[in-house]
XYZ file of C-alpha atoms in Angstrom:
520
model
C -15.494 78.905 29.002
C -15.511 81.384 25.901
C -11.650 82.320 27.802
C -11.212 78.193 27.958
C -12.072 77.609 24.244
C -9.631 81.077 22.502
C -7.421 79.759 25.116
C -7.446 75.934 23.545
C -8.367 78.048 19.555
C -4.922 80.010 19.851
C -3.303 76.256 20.827
C -4.096 74.860 17.728
C -3.342 77.111 15.651
C -0.161 77.750 16.965
C 0.445 74.508 16.401
C -0.430 74.057 12.751
C 1.652 77.084 12.352
C 4.273 74.602 13.619
C 4.031 71.851 12.172
C 3.666 74.004 7.601
C 6.933 75.545 8.479
C 9.459 71.675 9.846
C 6.927 70.554 6.771
C 8.549 73.901 4.073
C 11.872 73.167 6.101
C 12.187 69.551 5.349
C 11.099 69.511 1.821
C 13.625 72.167 1.366
C 15.988 69.344 2.615
C 18.089 66.911 0.380
C 16.998 62.384 1.791
C 18.880 61.300 -0.431
C 22.480 61.221 -0.036
C 21.482 60.870 3.961
C 20.105 57.306 2.639
C 23.128 56.164 1.092
C 25.100 57.185 3.860
C 23.035 55.967 6.315
C 23.140 52.623 4.026
C 25.833 51.814 4.367
C 27.087 52.475 7.520
C 24.067 50.230 8.956
C 23.822 47.542 6.326
C 27.153 46.890 4.924
C 26.445 43.902 7.244
C 23.457 42.715 4.893
C 25.695 42.343 1.851
C 24.906 39.047 -0.469
C 27.877 37.758 -1.686
C 27.937 36.579 -5.339
C 29.355 33.868 -5.114
C 27.166 30.487 -5.169
C 28.531 28.120 -2.086
C 27.101 25.616 -4.098
C 29.383 25.027 -6.945
C 32.644 24.308 -5.016
C 29.474 21.004 -3.925
C 30.413 17.771 -5.327
C 28.211 15.981 -7.931
C 26.972 12.856 -5.798
C 26.575 15.251 -2.704
C 23.769 17.471 -4.625
C 22.923 14.648 -6.070
C 21.741 12.638 -2.406
C 20.259 15.682 -1.743
C 17.736 16.350 -4.610
C 17.545 12.046 -3.985
C 15.817 13.078 -0.641
C 13.230 15.539 -2.343
C 9.527 14.909 -4.340
C 8.758 15.190 -7.846
C 7.464 18.119 -6.973
C 10.066 19.980 -5.545
C 12.992 17.960 -7.684
C 11.629 19.288 -10.522
C 11.646 22.854 -9.721
C 15.291 22.924 -8.652
C 16.320 21.611 -11.721
C 14.804 24.927 -12.884
C 17.291 27.466 -10.354
C 20.427 26.932 -12.320
C 21.634 24.794 -15.304
C 24.429 22.849 -13.279
C 20.855 22.385 -10.788
C 19.852 20.679 -14.094
C 22.456 18.468 -14.944
C 22.928 16.982 -11.931
C 19.184 16.541 -11.827
C 18.895 15.032 -14.774
C 21.967 13.401 -14.070
C 20.562 11.478 -10.830
C 17.425 10.908 -11.847
C 17.348 6.927 -12.382
C 12.515 6.639 -12.056
C 10.923 8.155 -14.675
C 6.597 8.209 -15.482
C 5.295 9.189 -18.800
C 1.747 9.591 -20.379
C 2.630 7.307 -22.930
C 0.241 9.703 -25.531
C 1.061 9.787 -29.379
C 2.489 12.947 -28.834
C 5.142 12.686 -26.624
C 6.840 10.711 -29.949
C 8.794 14.054 -31.033
C 9.566 14.814 -27.203
C 11.337 11.333 -26.676
C 14.634 12.439 -28.118
C 15.033 15.401 -25.977
C 13.805 12.931 -22.655
C 16.097 10.864 -23.490
C 19.036 13.031 -24.381
C 18.112 14.934 -21.216
C 17.706 11.637 -18.535
C 20.611 8.894 -20.112
C 20.844 7.573 -16.853
C 17.059 5.732 -16.148
C 16.355 2.667 -14.941
C 12.846 2.727 -14.064
C 10.475 3.533 -16.478
C 6.491 3.389 -16.684
C 4.730 4.614 -19.272
C 0.539 4.869 -17.367
C -1.712 5.359 -21.094
C -4.813 6.408 -21.337
C -7.900 4.518 -22.673
C -10.025 8.156 -24.765
C -6.435 8.803 -25.904
C -4.801 7.388 -28.490
C -1.344 5.579 -27.102
C 2.283 5.903 -28.378
C 3.271 2.970 -30.962
C 5.128 0.979 -32.237
C 8.031 3.184 -33.301
C 7.868 5.452 -30.651
C 8.286 2.141 -28.289
C 11.666 1.604 -30.289
C 12.653 4.082 -29.782
C 12.970 3.785 -25.649
C 14.452 1.012 -25.902
C 17.031 3.027 -28.236
C 17.504 5.218 -25.604
C 17.450 3.779 -22.769
C 20.923 1.319 -22.736
C 20.644 1.183 -18.875
C 16.870 0.106 -18.449
C 15.795 -2.117 -15.655
C 13.122 -2.067 -15.281
C 9.814 -1.370 -17.259
C 6.307 -1.293 -16.954
C 3.537 -0.913 -19.693
C -0.876 -0.154 -19.297
C -3.418 0.359 -21.278
C -0.757 1.389 -24.784
C -3.347 -0.187 -26.865
C -1.539 1.207 -29.975
C 1.681 -1.121 -29.224
C 1.783 -4.804 -31.455
C 3.003 -8.103 -30.954
C 6.246 -6.595 -33.380
C 6.269 -3.973 -31.689
C 7.275 -5.711 -29.061
C 10.744 -8.072 -30.567
C 10.864 -4.872 -31.581
C 11.888 -3.501 -28.416
C 13.103 -6.229 -26.300
C 15.855 -6.625 -29.941
C 17.513 -3.373 -28.828
C 17.026 -3.821 -25.325
C 16.169 -6.544 -23.386
C 19.229 -8.162 -21.787
C 18.946 -5.300 -19.045
C 15.526 -5.904 -18.005
C 14.923 -7.318 -15.206
C 11.413 -6.865 -14.379
C 7.882 -5.764 -16.965
C 4.519 -5.316 -16.029
C 1.911 -4.956 -18.791
C -1.766 -3.863 -17.779
C -4.495 -3.670 -20.698
C -2.261 -4.339 -23.389
C -3.030 -5.590 -27.076
C -0.522 -7.506 -27.827
C -1.206 -11.094 -27.627
C 1.634 -14.476 -27.530
C 3.679 -13.646 -30.247
C 5.049 -10.929 -27.449
C 5.247 -12.951 -24.878
C 7.543 -15.532 -27.139
C 9.389 -12.704 -27.587
C 9.751 -11.485 -23.830
C 11.132 -14.410 -22.472
C 13.765 -15.416 -25.108
C 15.381 -11.821 -25.479
C 15.416 -10.941 -21.821
C 18.020 -12.422 -20.841
C 18.120 -11.635 -17.703
C 14.984 -11.135 -16.659
C 13.195 -11.950 -13.258
C 9.558 -11.065 -12.764
C 7.931 -10.540 -14.669
C 3.330 -9.410 -14.581
C 0.306 -10.105 -16.525
C -2.462 -8.740 -16.298
C -5.726 -7.939 -18.361
C -3.174 -8.863 -22.478
C -6.154 -8.490 -24.071
C -4.241 -10.336 -27.584
C -4.994 -13.622 -26.381
C -8.329 -13.214 -26.356
C -9.387 -13.457 -29.892
C -8.097 -15.766 -32.293
C -5.147 -18.438 -32.395
C -3.050 -17.908 -29.891
C 0.633 -20.024 -28.906
C 1.847 -21.795 -25.456
C 4.541 -19.451 -24.130
C 7.627 -21.443 -23.821
C 10.614 -21.066 -21.337
C 11.952 -18.681 -22.775
C 15.162 -18.062 -20.552
C 14.121 -20.220 -17.405
C 15.570 -16.919 -14.936
C 12.177 -15.837 -14.061
C 11.910 -16.072 -10.128
C 8.285 -14.228 -9.966
C 5.110 -14.174 -12.936
C 2.714 -12.855 -11.462
C -0.962 -13.702 -13.760
C -4.408 -12.382 -13.926
C -7.778 -12.309 -15.130
C -6.346 -13.624 -19.013
C -9.152 -15.867 -20.943
C -5.741 -17.932 -21.610
C -3.332 -18.206 -19.158
C -2.632 -21.601 -19.170
C -1.134 -21.007 -22.770
C 2.139 -19.653 -20.112
C 2.228 -24.138 -18.645
C 5.549 -24.381 -21.009
C 6.989 -20.549 -18.961
C 5.984 -22.488 -15.643
C 7.393 -25.480 -15.547
C 10.531 -24.159 -16.977
C 11.454 -22.111 -14.552
C 13.872 -24.094 -12.493
C 14.221 -20.899 -9.750
C 10.676 -19.788 -9.801
C 9.671 -18.631 -5.440
C 5.985 -16.666 -6.113
C 3.947 -17.344 -8.477
C 0.682 -15.858 -9.039
C -2.365 -16.642 -10.442
C -6.217 -15.031 -10.441
C -9.149 -14.858 -11.462
C -8.253 -16.823 -14.718
C -10.873 -19.117 -16.804
C -10.462 -22.590 -17.780
C -9.162 -25.591 -15.491
C -6.382 -25.623 -13.401
C -6.147 -29.122 -11.766
C -3.828 -30.272 -14.094
C -1.968 -28.027 -14.837
C -1.173 -27.765 -11.052
C 0.059 -31.342 -11.064
C 2.533 -30.405 -13.879
C 4.241 -27.293 -12.504
C 5.046 -28.935 -8.695
C 6.419 -31.894 -11.177
C 8.978 -29.854 -13.006
C 8.983 -26.492 -10.464
C 9.347 -28.066 -6.508
C 11.657 -24.948 -5.175
C 8.135 -22.871 -5.044
C 8.218 -20.836 -1.548
C 5.094 -18.340 -2.512
C 1.836 -19.367 -3.907
C -1.330 -16.507 -4.436
C -4.249 -18.815 -6.117
C -8.197 -17.437 -6.357
C -11.345 -16.999 -7.792
C -9.600 -20.075 -9.739
C -10.911 -23.703 -10.701
C -9.244 -26.226 -9.041
C -10.429 -28.794 -7.111
C -8.710 -31.211 -4.063
C -6.800 -32.376 -6.752
C -5.054 -29.216 -7.512
C -4.581 -28.802 -3.407
C -2.118 -31.937 -3.314
C -0.251 -31.285 -5.659
C 0.684 -28.054 -4.445
C 1.892 -30.039 -1.482
C 4.781 -31.229 -3.665
C 5.999 -28.480 -2.543
C 7.152 -28.704 0.856
C 9.216 -25.392 1.085
C 6.129 -23.390 0.145
C 6.003 -20.587 2.878
C 3.269 -18.493 2.079
C 0.163 -19.482 0.616
C -3.508 -17.852 -0.291
C -5.980 -19.707 -1.244
C -8.233 -17.366 -1.767
C -12.008 -18.686 -3.025
C -12.196 -21.749 -4.767
C -15.195 -24.033 -4.773
C -14.221 -26.466 -5.016
C -11.561 -27.361 -1.914
C -12.254 -29.251 1.752
C -10.898 -30.244 4.478
C -8.911 -32.788 2.157
C -7.188 -30.642 0.577
C -5.977 -28.077 3.564
C -5.179 -31.714 4.767
C -2.781 -31.924 1.871
C -0.542 -29.264 2.845
C -0.581 -29.896 5.833
C 0.814 -33.058 5.455
C 3.703 -31.873 2.348
C 4.476 -27.278 3.077
C 5.434 -28.037 6.654
C 7.530 -24.812 6.345
C 4.330 -22.810 6.169
C 4.384 -18.971 8.284
C 1.275 -17.577 6.535
C -1.469 -19.021 5.511
C -4.959 -17.233 4.406
C -7.848 -19.107 4.185
C -10.771 -17.923 2.203
C -13.201 -21.013 2.213
C -15.916 -19.058 0.074
C -17.856 -23.034 0.078
C -20.110 -24.639 2.212
C -18.331 -28.147 1.888
C -14.939 -25.894 3.252
C -16.594 -26.508 7.208
C -13.085 -25.919 7.736
C -11.665 -27.792 11.605
C -10.637 -30.556 10.087
C -8.173 -28.958 8.298
C -7.412 -26.485 10.013
C -6.855 -28.733 12.636
C -4.640 -30.989 10.195
C -2.427 -27.370 9.798
C -2.282 -26.603 13.035
C -0.048 -30.513 14.081
C 1.926 -30.426 11.296
C 2.904 -26.246 10.869
C 4.055 -25.420 13.632
C 6.114 -22.330 12.038
C 2.684 -20.915 11.213
C 3.281 -16.752 11.792
C -0.045 -15.547 10.396
C -3.333 -16.939 9.249
C -6.351 -14.960 8.626
C -9.288 -17.763 7.971
C -12.139 -15.690 6.113
C -15.675 -17.989 5.928
C -14.077 -21.065 8.032
C -15.849 -23.051 10.294
C -14.062 -23.035 12.763
C -13.760 -24.756 16.612
C -12.131 -23.677 20.397
C -11.215 -27.486 18.850
C -8.748 -26.194 15.522
C -8.618 -22.797 18.207
C -6.424 -24.570 20.253
C -4.536 -26.789 18.346
C -3.811 -23.446 16.583
C -2.454 -21.749 19.794
C -0.694 -25.063 21.900
C 1.266 -25.664 18.739
C 2.649 -22.036 16.662
C 3.801 -20.918 19.387
C 5.191 -18.202 16.900
C 2.011 -16.618 16.352
C 1.729 -13.599 15.909
C -0.694 -11.990 13.142
C -4.497 -13.645 13.518
C -8.136 -12.398 11.391
C -10.522 -14.216 11.831
C -13.775 -13.078 9.461
C -17.367 -14.192 8.633
C -18.217 -16.903 11.187
C -20.786 -17.688 12.877
C -19.251 -20.468 15.025
C -16.192 -18.052 16.123
C -17.716 -16.895 19.473
C -16.933 -15.566 23.267
C -15.324 -19.532 24.252
C -13.757 -19.519 21.237
C -12.293 -15.884 21.389
C -11.238 -16.315 25.430
C -9.475 -19.536 24.039
C -7.719 -17.710 21.883
C -6.313 -15.100 24.219
C -5.240 -17.427 26.838
C -2.640 -19.661 24.966
C -1.876 -17.844 21.770
C 0.824 -15.894 24.278
C 3.137 -14.693 21.015
C -0.298 -12.351 19.261
C 0.934 -9.116 17.988
C -2.441 -7.664 15.723
C -5.589 -9.436 16.236
C -9.066 -9.019 13.859
C -12.535 -10.150 14.063
C -14.930 -9.685 12.031
C -18.872 -10.663 11.108
C -18.213 -13.417 14.534
C -21.164 -14.194 16.961
C -18.703 -13.066 20.002
C -20.416 -10.379 22.765
C -19.422 -7.603 25.360
C -18.584 -10.235 27.906
C -16.261 -11.921 24.982
C -14.084 -8.542 25.163
C -13.328 -8.312 29.543
C -11.140 -11.422 28.195
C -8.492 -9.336 26.473
C -7.833 -7.438 28.915
C -5.806 -10.403 30.651
C -5.404 -12.126 27.755
C -1.656 -12.567 24.675
C 0.411 -10.057 27.051
C 2.168 -9.375 22.929
C -1.185 -7.950 22.540
C -1.011 -4.239 20.759
C -3.686 -4.023 17.333
C -7.837 -5.624 18.152
C -10.362 -4.212 15.475
C -13.679 -5.713 15.030
C -15.796 -4.879 12.604
C -19.292 -6.347 11.915
C -20.110 -7.561 15.380
C -23.550 -7.426 16.279
C -23.224 -8.011 19.472
C -20.211 -5.423 20.129
C -21.062 -1.546 21.368
C -18.883 1.083 22.711
C -18.910 0.897 26.122
C -17.582 -1.965 26.237
C -14.513 -0.527 23.880
C -13.577 2.143 26.442
C -13.844 -1.049 29.128
C -11.207 -2.765 27.353
C -9.106 0.225 27.406
C -9.085 1.979 30.817
C -8.138 -1.849 31.574
C -5.186 -1.954 28.761
C -4.772 1.872 27.825
C -1.202 0.852 24.552
C -3.897 -1.637 23.145
C -4.786 0.484 20.339
C -8.468 -0.805 19.158
C -10.838 -0.048 16.373
C -14.636 -0.854 15.986
C -17.264 0.109 13.635
C -20.646 0.410 16.272
C -22.661 2.776 16.421
C -21.974 6.454 19.234
C -25.895 6.394 20.443
C -27.425 9.765 19.010
C -28.831 12.424 21.389
C -32.676 11.826 22.363
C -34.589 13.942 23.673
C -35.824 10.937 26.761
C -34.083 9.120 28.793
C -32.133 5.097 27.305
C -31.194 2.816 28.323
C -26.941 2.199 27.652
C -25.511 -0.484 28.600
C -21.915 -1.164 29.473
C -19.844 -3.042 31.150
C -19.293 -3.596 35.081
C -16.643 -4.065 36.273
C -17.354 -6.601 38.410
C -18.607 -10.620 37.777
C -21.585 -8.877 36.278
C -22.513 -8.608 32.588
C -24.226 -5.601 32.599
C -25.164 -3.178 34.095
C -28.319 -1.215 32.904
C -27.859 2.563 33.903
C -29.521 6.159 32.587
C -27.739 8.713 31.584
C -28.111 12.294 30.902
C -28.414 13.804 27.934
C -25.681 14.089 26.092
C -23.793 14.542 23.036
C -22.113 11.525 21.208
C -18.395 13.824 20.847
C -19.595 14.449 25.473
C -20.411 11.125 25.380
C -17.308 9.114 24.114
C -15.114 11.622 25.109
C -16.585 10.606 29.647
C -16.394 7.015 28.552
C -12.542 7.616 27.739
C -11.337 9.200 30.929
C -9.593 6.969 32.156
C -6.756 6.632 28.743
C -5.683 4.087 25.931
C -6.208 4.306 22.551
C -9.108 4.221 20.156
C -10.713 4.775 17.021
C -14.568 4.691 16.287
C -14.400 3.337 12.799
C -18.468 4.515 11.407
C -17.571 8.505 13.062
C -13.973 8.357 13.009
C -13.326 9.390 17.262
C -9.710 8.900 17.957
C -8.373 9.919 21.667
C -4.825 8.894 22.959
C -3.833 8.456 26.297
C -2.398 11.643 26.813
C -5.645 13.409 25.194
C -8.085 11.958 27.319
């Protein structure tokens, strides 16, 4: 042992001495010339030329690339070099600004750089002072190509500021949206008078018309094709503007005060080419719907939460508006029984493609007519009615051959009713079932097993883990409704995976379980 230890010690000392000698030799050797020679010989292929190959790229091509980028990436690319900075500015057509008061001093430099802006959004802050009339005038002076403008929560803008702005740049303005502003009817009259090509006008929560006397909004140039009036206390002052817009295509009047029966009578007498109409939370009755029935070219109709409308009004719509393609009816009144009016619509409006019924007490009588006569019906939603159950769902599945999307919400359907969708509606792609107490997630699993391509969305509860065995209801493959079996205790995820083992696509909205046909 002693001899071995001494040999090991000598071996170690010998190598240590050799290492020290090698270190002294390396310290005396100059590595710098050798390193330069190595880089010259082996790294010449990695030499990067200072030539900018994008310099020969046409500005149009570079601008096309910039348009494919997100806003953040585009802003960063504009700082790469002077040429990119100039090309990006020339190609920028859309701009959104936080319209606070301190931005006024920067407006000349902003619009000197972005001199091709055609779409501009000015968003104010309720807690901070916004831009003034002078700033709005500067914007109109610099933006000579402005075609779309959105002004939101700019409280410091008055009628005088709007008048100055439209006199400067109103000749090119085609779309204007004013939300939560403080100017009134004088400013709106200036807009419709000086904007000679204005086609789209949206007015929401215009506080300048709340207090004090207000003037009627005149017809102006008569070029408006889309008009949206929401949450206005004196929206009826827009009557002359609506009646004078002979080319009006879309009218949206939502949550406005006052009785609209007489006004709708006047409007439809002058404007009969209306194609799309949205009525929401207005004080109208069947008389108002009878006035709407004059619009023989109407294709899209929303009647939402109108308390005084009944089946009489719906029947009048069916007689006059036979070109309807999209119909949304929210029966917020107990008198809106629905079956009679829906049956009239089904017999007369045979071009319907989308129907949404909320609170309408439809039965197999009207649903059978709807499925038999409207052969192009692709989207159907029935919500918040106890009259629709398994029998009505069976009628839909048997006769709606073109149906692609179905939504059932708050109805009296059960697992047995879900089984009929396995072989009905051959074009069906998506089904949503919400707030239906008779539906369990086991029926969804059964449906996915028999129809894997179907996308199903439910909000039913997934069973929780329990220490004691519980009885689970699952839909059987035979003619019986349900069979009770004692399951083995599993976690909710394991239970869901087991139920979806046959494939398909399933969404349980309450817990957001998802399984694709490949994954399961």
